[in-house]
């Protein structure tokens, strides 16, 4: 029997609301208590859009643009509004213009147009049209259609990437969003109307433009901070995808379905090996470089990369010696702590900087040095007779999160150091308007490795991911542009392989768990991919660091 009222717990208060009350009504009631805009709600541990209505008793929390899910919904919605604005300008100019959302850069998305070359005048018009749409507070509506209807719709609209994507969709239904008569599919939830979308900026860049969003100040668009080296690597990776004719998930699924995936794997690995080989050639041509400093965010494949680079350097006549910066941790009792009392292993002060510089300077001077070993079980530094002395062709390969920070190696001459930044920057997109977050790929990598090597559940990995990301933003990303070389460790086929390892782990997360919402999102994401077995992946592949079977000790 249907109830006429429902008991809702909101912010610790027990309240009653009539059946059919929308979450939008509740958001308006509580908005004065929040500095940031409420854009979604969490109801009984399920993420809900504001147009949904009460249909049960339960517990409700509001999701604002400061929260991760709210920030994503805001960015997604602004992107949709931008597409509608471009469509309007295209009709006004009587020309066919389309936009591709390529990848994240700075606090925004890099976009490219076909049909028109963006210039200052066009960008000014586009911004004005987006502001007009925001001022009109046009509802962002959602409807559910069959997958077959979605394929036909996107074929008619000329959205080839989406047509290919849904050709492999197992779900019978697809959610389509619209702003007026303009329709599209998006991976994730939206805000209720365009009136929420007042905070954005547009900036011309590299033949396209960047759509900028707010960051910590949720009502002020971020200033564009171009990362030219990172952009170059992303552009190069996109070109690799073009060489393989695989730029989207739908194109990858085509290759799998057509039996071409073995060639895709072999070519992807060959391209990566060639790049590592060229890097080794560059290093061999710089005899003054004695320290190769490697850093990058979690699950970038730093360890395997270090081994493969070392092998290529050996082929150039060098004698590389891998050293983990983790061996220079201070004893655990001396490790700095977070405000909550837990150890902060990611800050620079967690390392014995003085000892590191003393050892490295001695090695550079030709002295024989006994290097430490950090025992993670006892939390103490030990010495086990590991001596090093640098000869003419010897070179140290140092791997750790602070490798690019000159405060770590302050006593070493800059001329003796070569800095390499490594990250998994996927060259795949979901489709022309939905970019694939690189952080998702890294989290799935880490989840699979954590389960295999550390006996940690997917729930554990998801729970700690926010802290991991915070450490990266503080200690790694600020130094990435100081790298001499940037290396992309993402493999175009890898998520189709990781799918079969990650899905069983994600399905284990209980629906009542706080991590369930993220698990559900990742399962929906992995559902886009056809699976690929790991049989054809070489034992030296970076992917083996995560799925197992590597020829290296990783």
Coordinates of C-alpha atoms in Angstrom, one line a residue:
X1 CA 0.0 0.0 0.0
X2 CA 1.4 3.4 -1.0
X3 CA 2.1 5.8 1.8
X4 CA 0.9 9.4 1.7
X5 CA 4.0 10.7 3.7
X6 CA 7.5 9.6 4.1
X7 CA 9.9 9.9 7.0
X8 CA 13.2 11.4 5.9
X9 CA 16.3 12.0 8.0
X10 CA 18.1 15.1 6.7
X11 CA 21.2 16.5 8.3
X12 CA 20.4 14.7 11.5
X13 CA 16.8 15.8 11.6
X14 CA 13.8 13.6 11.3
X15 CA 11.2 15.2 9.0
X16 CA 8.1 14.1 7.1
X17 CA 7.3 15.0 3.5
X18 CA 4.3 14.2 1.3
X19 CA 4.7 11.4 -1.3
X20 CA 5.8 12.9 -4.6
X21 CA 7.9 15.7 -3.1
X22 CA 10.9 16.2 -5.4
X23 CA 14.4 16.4 -4.2
X24 CA 14.5 19.8 -5.9
X25 CA 12.0 21.1 -3.3
X26 CA 14.1 19.7 -0.5
X27 CA 17.2 21.3 -2.0
X28 CA 15.6 24.7 -2.1
X29 CA 14.5 24.4 1.5
X30 CA 18.1 23.5 2.7
X31 CA 20.1 25.6 0.2
X32 CA 20.5 28.6 2.6
X33 CA 22.5 26.3 4.9
X34 CA 25.1 25.6 2.1
X35 CA 27.6 27.9 0.6
X36 CA 27.9 25.8 -2.5
X37 CA 25.1 25.0 -4.9
X38 CA 23.2 21.7 -4.3
X39 CA 23.1 19.8 -7.5
X40 CA 22.3 16.1 -6.5
X41 CA 21.3 14.2 -3.5
X42 CA 22.4 10.9 -1.9
X43 CA 19.3 9.1 -0.8
X44 CA 19.6 5.7 0.9
X45 CA 23.2 5.5 -0.4
X46 CA 22.1 6.0 -4.0
X47 CA 22.9 9.1 -6.0
X48 CA 19.8 10.8 -7.3
X49 CA 19.1 13.8 -9.6
X50 CA 17.0 16.6 -8.2
X51 CA 14.0 16.0 -10.5
X52 CA 13.4 12.6 -8.8
X53 CA 10.7 12.3 -6.1
X54 CA 10.3 10.7 -2.7
X55 CA 9.0 7.1 -3.0
X56 CA 10.3 5.7 0.3
X57 CA 11.4 6.5 3.8
X58 CA 15.1 7.0 4.1
X59 CA 18.2 9.1 4.8
X60 CA 19.2 12.0 2.6
X61 CA 22.4 14.0 2.2
X62 CA 22.9 16.9 -0.2
X63 CA 25.6 16.8 -2.9
X64 CA 27.0 20.2 -3.8
X65 CA 29.5 21.4 -6.4
X66 CA 32.2 21.1 -3.8
X67 CA 31.7 17.3 -3.6
X68 CA 33.3 15.0 -6.2
X69 CA 30.0 13.8 -7.7
X70 CA 28.6 17.3 -7.7
X71 CA 31.6 18.7 -9.4
X72 CA 31.5 16.1 -12.1
X73 CA 27.7 16.7 -12.7
X74 CA 28.4 20.4 -13.0
X75 CA 31.2 20.0 -15.5
X76 CA 29.2 17.5 -17.5
X77 CA 26.2 19.9 -17.6
X78 CA 28.3 22.9 -18.7
X79 CA 29.8 20.8 -21.5
X80 CA 26.3 19.9 -22.6
X81 CA 25.3 23.5 -22.6
X82 CA 28.4 24.4 -24.6
X83 CA 27.4 21.8 -27.2
X84 CA 23.9 23.4 -27.4
X85 CA 25.4 26.8 -27.8
X86 CA 27.7 25.6 -30.6
X87 CA 24.7 24.0 -32.3
X88 CA 22.8 27.3 -32.0
X89 CA 25.7 29.3 -33.6
X90 CA 26.0 26.7 -36.3
X91 CA 22.3 27.2 -37.2
X92 CA 22.7 30.9 -37.1
X93 CA 25.7 30.9 -39.4
X94 CA 24.1 28.2 -41.6
X95 CA 27.2 26.0 -41.4
X96 CA 27.8 22.5 -40.0
X97 CA 30.0 22.7 -36.9
X98 CA 30.7 19.9 -34.4
X99 CA 32.8 19.8 -31.3
X100 CA 35.0 17.1 -29.8
X101 CA 35.8 17.1 -26.1
X102 CA 39.3 15.6 -26.2
X103 CA 40.8 15.5 -22.6
X104 CA 41.2 17.3 -19.3
X105 CA 43.8 20.0 -19.1
X106 CA 44.3 22.5 -16.2
X107 CA 40.9 22.8 -14.6
X108 CA 39.0 22.3 -17.8
X109 CA 38.5 20.3 -21.0
X110 CA 40.4 20.8 -24.2
X111 CA 38.0 20.9 -27.2
X112 CA 38.4 21.0 -31.0
X113 CA 35.9 22.2 -33.6
X114 CA 35.3 20.9 -37.1
X115 CA 33.6 23.2 -39.6
X116 CA 35.0 26.4 -38.2
X117 CA 38.4 27.6 -36.9
X118 CA 37.9 29.1 -33.5
X119 CA 39.3 32.6 -33.0
X120 CA 38.7 35.4 -30.4
X121 CA 35.5 36.5 -32.1
X122 CA 34.0 33.1 -32.3
X123 CA 34.9 32.3 -28.6
X124 CA 33.4 35.6 -27.5
X125 CA 30.1 34.7 -29.4
X126 CA 30.2 31.2 -27.9
X127 CA 30.6 32.5 -24.4
X128 CA 27.8 35.0 -24.9
X129 CA 25.4 32.3 -26.2
X130 CA 26.3 30.0 -23.2
X131 CA 25.6 32.9 -20.9
X132 CA 22.2 33.5 -22.6
X133 CA 21.3 29.8 -22.2
X134 CA 22.3 29.9 -18.5
X135 CA 20.2 33.0 -17.9
X136 CA 17.1 31.3 -19.5
X137 CA 17.3 28.5 -16.9
X138 CA 16.2 25.9 -19.5
X139 CA 15.4 22.5 -18.0
X140 CA 17.8 19.7 -18.7
X141 CA 15.5 16.8 -19.2
X142 CA 16.1 13.1 -19.3
X143 CA 14.2 10.3 -21.1
X144 CA 14.9 6.6 -21.4
X145 CA 14.9 5.0 -24.9
X146 CA 15.8 1.6 -26.2
X147 CA 19.4 0.9 -27.2
X148 CA 18.3 0.3 -30.8
X149 CA 16.5 3.7 -30.8
X150 CA 19.7 5.3 -29.4
X151 CA 21.8 3.8 -32.2
X152 CA 19.3 5.1 -34.8
X153 CA 19.2 8.5 -33.2
X154 CA 23.0 9.0 -33.1
X155 CA 23.3 7.7 -36.7
X156 CA 20.7 10.4 -37.7
X157 CA 22.6 13.1 -35.8
X158 CA 25.9 12.1 -37.3
X159 CA 27.4 11.1 -33.9
X160 CA 29.3 8.1 -35.2
X161 CA 31.3 7.5 -32.0
X162 CA 28.1 7.2 -30.0
X163 CA 26.5 5.0 -32.6
X164 CA 29.5 2.6 -32.4
X165 CA 29.5 2.8 -28.6
X166 CA 25.8 1.6 -28.2
X167 CA 26.1 -1.0 -30.9
X168 CA 27.9 -3.1 -28.2
X169 CA 25.7 -2.0 -25.3
X170 CA 24.2 -4.9 -23.3
X171 CA 21.7 -2.8 -21.4
X172 CA 18.3 -2.6 -23.2
X173 CA 17.8 1.1 -22.2
X174 CA 19.8 4.3 -22.7
X175 CA 19.2 7.6 -20.9
X176 CA 19.2 10.6 -23.3
X177 CA 19.4 14.2 -22.0
X178 CA 18.0 17.3 -23.8
X179 CA 18.3 21.1 -23.6
X180 CA 15.3 22.1 -25.6
X181 CA 15.3 20.1 -28.8
X182 CA 19.1 19.4 -28.6
X183 CA 19.7 15.8 -27.5
X184 CA 22.8 13.8 -26.5
X185 CA 24.0 11.0 -24.2
X186 CA 26.2 11.6 -21.2
X187 CA 28.0 9.2 -18.9
X188 CA 26.7 10.4 -15.5
X189 CA 24.1 12.7 -13.9
X190 CA 23.2 16.3 -14.8
X191 CA 22.0 19.4 -12.9
X192 CA 18.3 20.3 -13.2
X193 CA 18.6 23.3 -15.5
X194 CA 21.0 25.6 -17.3
X195 CA 20.5 28.3 -14.5
X196 CA 23.0 26.4 -12.4
X197 CA 25.7 26.8 -15.0
X198 CA 26.9 30.4 -14.5
X199 CA 30.5 29.7 -13.7
X200 CA 32.7 28.9 -16.7
X201 CA 35.3 30.5 -19.0
X202 CA 36.6 29.9 -22.5
X203 CA 40.2 30.2 -23.6
X204 CA 41.8 29.7 -27.0
X205 CA 44.6 27.2 -27.0
X206 CA 46.6 25.1 -29.5
X207 CA 44.2 25.3 -32.4
X208 CA 41.2 24.6 -30.2
X209 CA 39.9 26.0 -26.9
X210 CA 39.7 25.1 -23.3
X211 CA 36.4 25.1 -21.4
X212 CA 37.3 26.1 -17.8
X213 CA 35.5 25.2 -14.6
X214 CA 35.6 26.3 -11.0
X215 CA 37.9 24.4 -8.6
X216 CA 38.0 24.9 -4.9
X217 CA 36.1 28.2 -5.2
X218 CA 33.0 26.7 -6.8
X219 CA 31.7 30.0 -8.1
X220 CA 34.8 31.3 -9.8
X221 CA 36.2 29.7 -13.0
X222 CA 39.8 28.7 -12.7
X223 CA 42.5 30.6 -14.5
X224 CA 44.0 28.7 -17.4
X225 CA 47.4 27.3 -16.4
X226 CA 48.7 25.7 -19.6
X227 CA 50.8 22.5 -19.2
X228 CA 52.5 22.6 -22.6
X229 CA 54.6 19.4 -22.0
X230 CA 51.6 17.5 -20.8
X231 CA 49.5 18.7 -23.7
X232 CA 52.2 17.6 -26.1
X233 CA 52.2 14.1 -24.6
X234 CA 48.4 13.9 -24.8
X235 CA 48.4 15.1 -28.4
X236 CA 51.1 12.5 -29.3
X237 CA 49.0 9.8 -27.6
X238 CA 45.9 10.8 -29.6
X239 CA 48.1 10.4 -32.8
X240 CA 49.0 6.9 -31.7
X241 CA 45.3 6.2 -31.4
X242 CA 44.7 7.5 -34.9
X243 CA 47.5 5.3 -36.3
X244 CA 45.7 2.3 -34.8
X245 CA 42.3 3.7 -35.9
X246 CA 41.2 3.6 -32.2
X247 CA 40.2 6.8 -30.6
X248 CA 37.1 5.7 -28.7
X249 CA 35.7 2.7 -26.8
X250 CA 33.4 1.9 -29.8
X251 CA 36.4 1.8 -32.1
X252 CA 38.3 -0.5 -29.6
X253 CA 35.2 -2.8 -29.4
X254 CA 35.2 -2.9 -33.2
X255 CA 38.8 -4.1 -33.2
X256 CA 37.9 -6.8 -30.6
X257 CA 34.8 -8.0 -32.4
X258 CA 36.7 -8.1 -35.7
X259 CA 39.5 -10.2 -34.3
X260 CA 42.1 -7.5 -34.7
X261 CA 42.9 -7.1 -31.0
X262 CA 46.1 -9.2 -31.1
X263 CA 47.6 -6.7 -33.6
X264 CA 46.4 -3.8 -31.5
X265 CA 48.2 -5.2 -28.5
X266 CA 51.4 -5.9 -30.3
X267 CA 51.5 -2.5 -32.1
X268 CA 50.7 -0.7 -28.8
X269 CA 53.5 -2.5 -27.0
X270 CA 55.9 -1.9 -29.9
X271 CA 55.2 1.8 -30.0
X272 CA 55.9 2.0 -26.2
X273 CA 59.1 0.0 -26.5
X274 CA 60.3 2.2 -29.3
X275 CA 59.7 5.3 -27.2
X276 CA 61.6 3.9 -24.3
X277 CA 64.4 2.9 -26.6
X278 CA 64.7 6.4 -28.0
X279 CA 64.7 7.8 -24.4
X280 CA 67.6 5.5 -23.6
X281 CA 69.5 6.8 -26.7
X282 CA 68.9 10.4 -25.5
X283 CA 70.3 9.5 -22.1
X284 CA 73.3 7.8 -23.5
X285 CA 74.1 11.0 -25.5
X286 CA 74.3 13.0 -22.3
X287 CA 77.3 11.6 -20.4
X288 CA 76.9 14.2 -17.6
X289 CA 73.6 12.7 -16.5
X290 CA 74.2 10.4 -13.6
X291 CA 70.8 10.5 -11.9
X292 CA 67.6 9.6 -13.8
X293 CA 64.8 10.8 -11.5
X294 CA 61.4 9.2 -12.2
X295 CA 58.2 10.3 -10.6
X296 CA 54.5 10.1 -11.3
X297 CA 51.1 9.5 -9.7
X298 CA 49.9 6.2 -8.2
X299 CA 49.6 3.2 -10.6
X300 CA 51.5 4.8 -13.4
X301 CA 53.7 1.8 -13.8
X302 CA 56.8 3.5 -12.5
X303 CA 58.5 0.3 -11.4
X304 CA 58.1 -1.6 -14.7
X305 CA 59.1 1.5 -16.6
X306 CA 62.2 1.9 -14.6
X307 CA 63.2 -1.7 -15.4
X308 CA 62.5 -1.4 -19.1
X309 CA 64.3 1.9 -19.3
X310 CA 67.3 0.3 -17.5
X311 CA 67.4 -2.6 -20.0
X312 CA 67.3 -0.1 -23.0
X313 CA 70.1 1.9 -21.3
X314 CA 72.1 -1.3 -21.0
X315 CA 71.7 -1.9 -24.7
X316 CA 73.3 1.6 -25.1
X317 CA 76.3 0.5 -23.1
X318 CA 75.3 2.1 -19.8
X319 CA 75.2 0.4 -16.4
X320 CA 72.0 1.5 -14.7
X321 CA 71.3 0.9 -11.0
X322 CA 67.7 1.2 -9.9
X323 CA 67.2 2.8 -6.4
X324 CA 63.8 3.2 -4.7
X325 CA 63.5 6.5 -2.9
X326 CA 61.3 4.7 -0.4
X327 CA 64.5 3.2 1.0
X328 CA 65.3 6.7 2.4
X329 CA 62.2 6.8 4.6
X330 CA 62.9 8.0 8.1
X331 CA 62.1 5.5 10.8
X332 CA 58.4 5.2 11.3
X333 CA 58.4 6.7 14.8
X334 CA 59.9 9.9 13.2
X335 CA 57.4 10.0 10.3
X336 CA 55.3 13.2 10.2
X337 CA 51.6 12.8 10.9
X338 CA 48.4 14.1 9.5
X339 CA 46.2 16.2 11.7
X340 CA 44.1 13.1 12.5
X341 CA 47.2 11.4 13.9
X342 CA 47.9 9.0 11.0
X343 CA 51.3 8.8 9.4
X344 CA 51.9 11.0 6.4
X345 CA 54.2 8.8 4.2
X346 CA 53.7 11.1 1.1
X347 CA 55.2 14.4 2.4
X348 CA 58.8 15.2 1.5
X349 CA 59.8 15.2 5.2
X350 CA 58.9 11.5 5.4
X351 CA 62.3 11.0 3.6
X352 CA 65.7 11.5 5.2
X353 CA 66.7 14.2 2.8
X354 CA 70.1 14.9 4.4
X355 CA 71.1 11.3 4.2
X356 CA 70.0 11.0 0.6
X357 CA 72.0 14.0 -0.5
X358 CA 75.0 12.9 1.4
X359 CA 74.9 9.5 -0.2
X360 CA 74.2 10.8 -3.7
X361 CA 76.9 13.5 -3.5
X362 CA 79.4 10.9 -2.4
X363 CA 78.5 8.6 -5.3
X364 CA 78.8 11.5 -7.7
X365 CA 82.3 12.2 -6.3
X366 CA 83.3 8.6 -7.1
X367 CA 83.2 7.3 -3.5
X368 CA 82.0 3.8 -2.5
X369 CA 78.7 4.1 -0.5
X370 CA 76.6 1.6 1.4
X371 CA 72.9 2.3 0.5
X372 CA 70.1 1.7 3.0
X373 CA 67.1 -0.6 2.7
X374 CA 63.8 0.3 4.3
X375 CA 62.1 -2.6 6.2
X376 CA 58.4 -1.8 5.9
X377 CA 57.5 -4.5 8.3
X378 CA 59.6 -3.1 11.2
X379 CA 59.4 0.5 10.0
X380 CA 63.1 1.0 10.3
X381 CA 66.0 1.6 7.9
X382 CA 68.5 -1.2 7.7
X383 CA 71.9 -1.8 6.0
X384 CA 72.6 -5.1 4.3
X385 CA 75.9 -4.6 2.5
X386 CA 74.4 -3.0 -0.6
X387 CA 77.4 -1.0 -1.8
X388 CA 77.5 1.2 -4.9
X389 CA 80.3 3.1 -6.7
X390 CA 79.8 5.0 -9.9
X391 CA 82.1 4.3 -12.8
X392 CA 82.2 6.1 -16.2
X393 CA 79.1 4.3 -17.6
X394 CA 77.2 3.8 -14.3
X395 CA 73.9 5.7 -13.9
X396 CA 71.4 5.7 -11.0
X397 CA 67.7 5.3 -11.8
X398 CA 65.8 6.8 -8.9
X399 CA 62.1 6.2 -8.6
X400 CA 59.7 7.9 -6.1
X401 CA 57.0 10.5 -5.8
X402 CA 59.4 13.3 -5.0
X403 CA 61.8 12.7 -7.8
X404 CA 61.0 15.9 -9.7
X405 CA 61.2 18.1 -6.6
X406 CA 64.6 19.8 -6.4
X407 CA 64.3 20.1 -2.6
X408 CA 64.8 16.4 -2.5
X409 CA 68.1 16.5 -4.4
X410 CA 69.2 20.1 -3.5
X411 CA 72.9 19.3 -3.3
X412 CA 73.2 17.6 -6.7
X413 CA 74.1 19.7 -9.7
X414 CA 71.2 20.2 -12.1
X415 CA 73.4 19.1 -15.0
X416 CA 73.7 15.7 -13.3
X417 CA 69.9 15.0 -13.2
X418 CA 67.5 14.0 -15.9
X419 CA 63.8 14.2 -14.7
X420 CA 61.1 11.9 -16.1
X421 CA 57.4 12.3 -15.4
X422 CA 55.3 9.2 -16.0
X423 CA 51.5 8.9 -15.9
X424 CA 48.8 6.8 -17.5
X425 CA 47.2 9.3 -19.8
X426 CA 44.6 7.2 -21.7
X427 CA 44.2 8.1 -25.3
X428 CA 40.7 6.7 -25.5
X429 CA 37.5 8.6 -25.1
X430 CA 34.1 7.2 -24.4
X431 CA 32.8 9.1 -27.4
X432 CA 33.1 12.6 -29.0
X433 CA 31.6 14.4 -26.0
X434 CA 32.6 12.2 -23.1
X435 CA 36.3 12.1 -22.3
X436 CA 37.6 9.2 -20.3
X437 CA 39.1 10.4 -16.9
X438 CA 42.7 9.2 -16.6
X439 CA 42.2 8.9 -12.8
X440 CA 39.6 6.1 -13.4
X441 CA 42.1 4.1 -15.4
X442 CA 44.7 4.5 -12.6
X443 CA 42.3 3.6 -9.9
X444 CA 41.2 0.4 -11.7
X445 CA 44.9 -0.5 -12.2
X446 CA 45.6 0.0 -8.5
X447 CA 42.4 -1.9 -7.5
X448 CA 43.5 -5.0 -9.4
X449 CA 47.1 -4.8 -8.1
X450 CA 46.0 -4.2 -4.5
X451 CA 43.8 -7.3 -4.6
X452 CA 46.6 -9.4 -6.1
X453 CA 49.6 -8.2 -4.0
X454 CA 48.3 -6.6 -0.8
X455 CA 45.2 -8.6 -0.1
X456 CA 43.2 -5.3 -0.2
X457 CA 39.5 -5.3 -1.4
X458 CA 38.2 -2.9 -4.0
X459 CA 36.3 -1.3 -1.1
X460 CA 39.7 -0.5 0.5
X461 CA 41.2 0.9 -2.6
X462 CA 38.2 3.2 -3.3
X463 CA 38.1 4.3 0.4
X464 CA 41.8 5.4 0.3
X465 CA 41.7 6.9 -3.3
X466 CA 40.7 10.4 -2.1
X467 CA 43.7 10.5 0.1
X468 CA 46.0 9.2 -2.7
X469 CA 44.7 11.9 -5.0
X470 CA 45.2 14.6 -2.4
X471 CA 48.8 13.6 -2.1
X472 CA 49.3 13.6 -5.8
X473 CA 47.9 17.1 -6.2
X474 CA 50.2 18.3 -3.4
X475 CA 53.4 16.5 -4.1
X476 CA 53.5 15.4 -7.8
X477 CA 51.3 17.4 -10.2
X478 CA 52.9 20.8 -9.2
X479 CA 56.3 19.6 -10.5
X480 CA 55.2 17.8 -13.7
X481 CA 56.1 20.6 -16.0
X482 CA 59.7 20.6 -14.5
X483 CA 60.3 17.2 -16.1
X484 CA 62.8 17.0 -18.9
X485 CA 60.8 14.1 -20.5
X486 CA 57.2 13.0 -20.1
X487 CA 56.1 9.4 -20.7
X488 CA 52.6 8.1 -21.1
X489 CA 52.3 4.6 -19.7
X490 CA 48.6 4.0 -20.8
X491 CA 48.0 1.2 -23.3
X492 CA 45.1 1.7 -25.6
X493 CA 43.7 -1.8 -25.0
X494 CA 44.2 -2.1 -21.2
X495 CA 40.8 -1.4 -19.8
X496 CA 39.3 -4.2 -21.9
X497 CA 41.8 -6.5 -20.2
X498 CA 41.5 -5.0 -16.7
X499 CA 37.7 -5.4 -17.0
X500 CA 37.7 -9.1 -16.3
X501 CA 39.9 -8.6 -13.1
X502 CA 38.1 -5.5 -11.8
X503 CA 34.5 -6.5 -12.2
X504 CA 34.5 -9.4 -9.7
X505 CA 36.2 -7.2 -7.1
X506 CA 33.7 -4.4 -7.6
X507 CA 30.7 -6.8 -7.4
X508 CA 31.9 -7.7 -3.9
X509 CA 31.1 -4.3 -2.5
X510 CA 28.0 -4.4 -0.4
X511 CA 25.1 -2.0 -1.4
X512 CA 25.1 -0.5 2.1
X513 CA 28.8 0.4 1.9
X514 CA 29.7 4.1 1.3
X515 CA 32.0 2.9 -1.5
X516 CA 29.1 1.3 -3.4
X517 CA 28.1 4.4 -5.3
X518 CA 31.6 4.6 -6.8
X519 CA 31.7 0.9 -7.4
X520 CA 28.4 1.1 -9.3
X521 CA 29.8 4.0 -11.5
X522 CA 32.9 2.0 -12.3
X523 CA 30.9 -1.1 -13.2
X524 CA 28.8 0.9 -15.6
X525 CA 31.9 2.4 -17.1
X526 CA 33.5 -1.1 -17.6
X527 CA 30.3 -2.4 -19.1
X528 CA 31.2 -0.3 -22.2
X529 CA 34.1 -2.5 -23.0
X530 CA 34.2 -5.9 -24.6
X531 CA 36.6 -8.2 -22.6
X532 CA 40.0 -9.1 -23.9
X533 CA 42.1 -12.1 -22.4
X534 CA 45.6 -11.4 -21.3
X535 CA 47.2 -14.3 -23.2
X536 CA 48.9 -12.1 -25.9
X537 CA 50.3 -9.5 -23.4
X538 CA 54.1 -9.8 -23.1
X539 CA 55.7 -10.5 -19.7
X540 CA 57.5 -7.1 -19.8
X541 CA 54.3 -5.1 -20.4
X542 CA 53.5 -2.3 -17.9
X543 CA 50.1 -3.9 -17.6
X544 CA 51.7 -7.0 -16.1
X545 CA 52.7 -4.9 -13.0
X546 CA 48.9 -4.9 -12.2
X547 CA 47.4 -8.1 -13.5
X548 CA 50.5 -10.3 -12.7
X549 CA 52.8 -12.4 -14.7
X550 CA 55.6 -9.8 -15.1
X551 CA 59.1 -10.9 -15.8
X552 CA 60.2 -8.1 -13.4
X553 CA 60.1 -8.1 -9.6
X554 CA 57.1 -5.7 -9.3

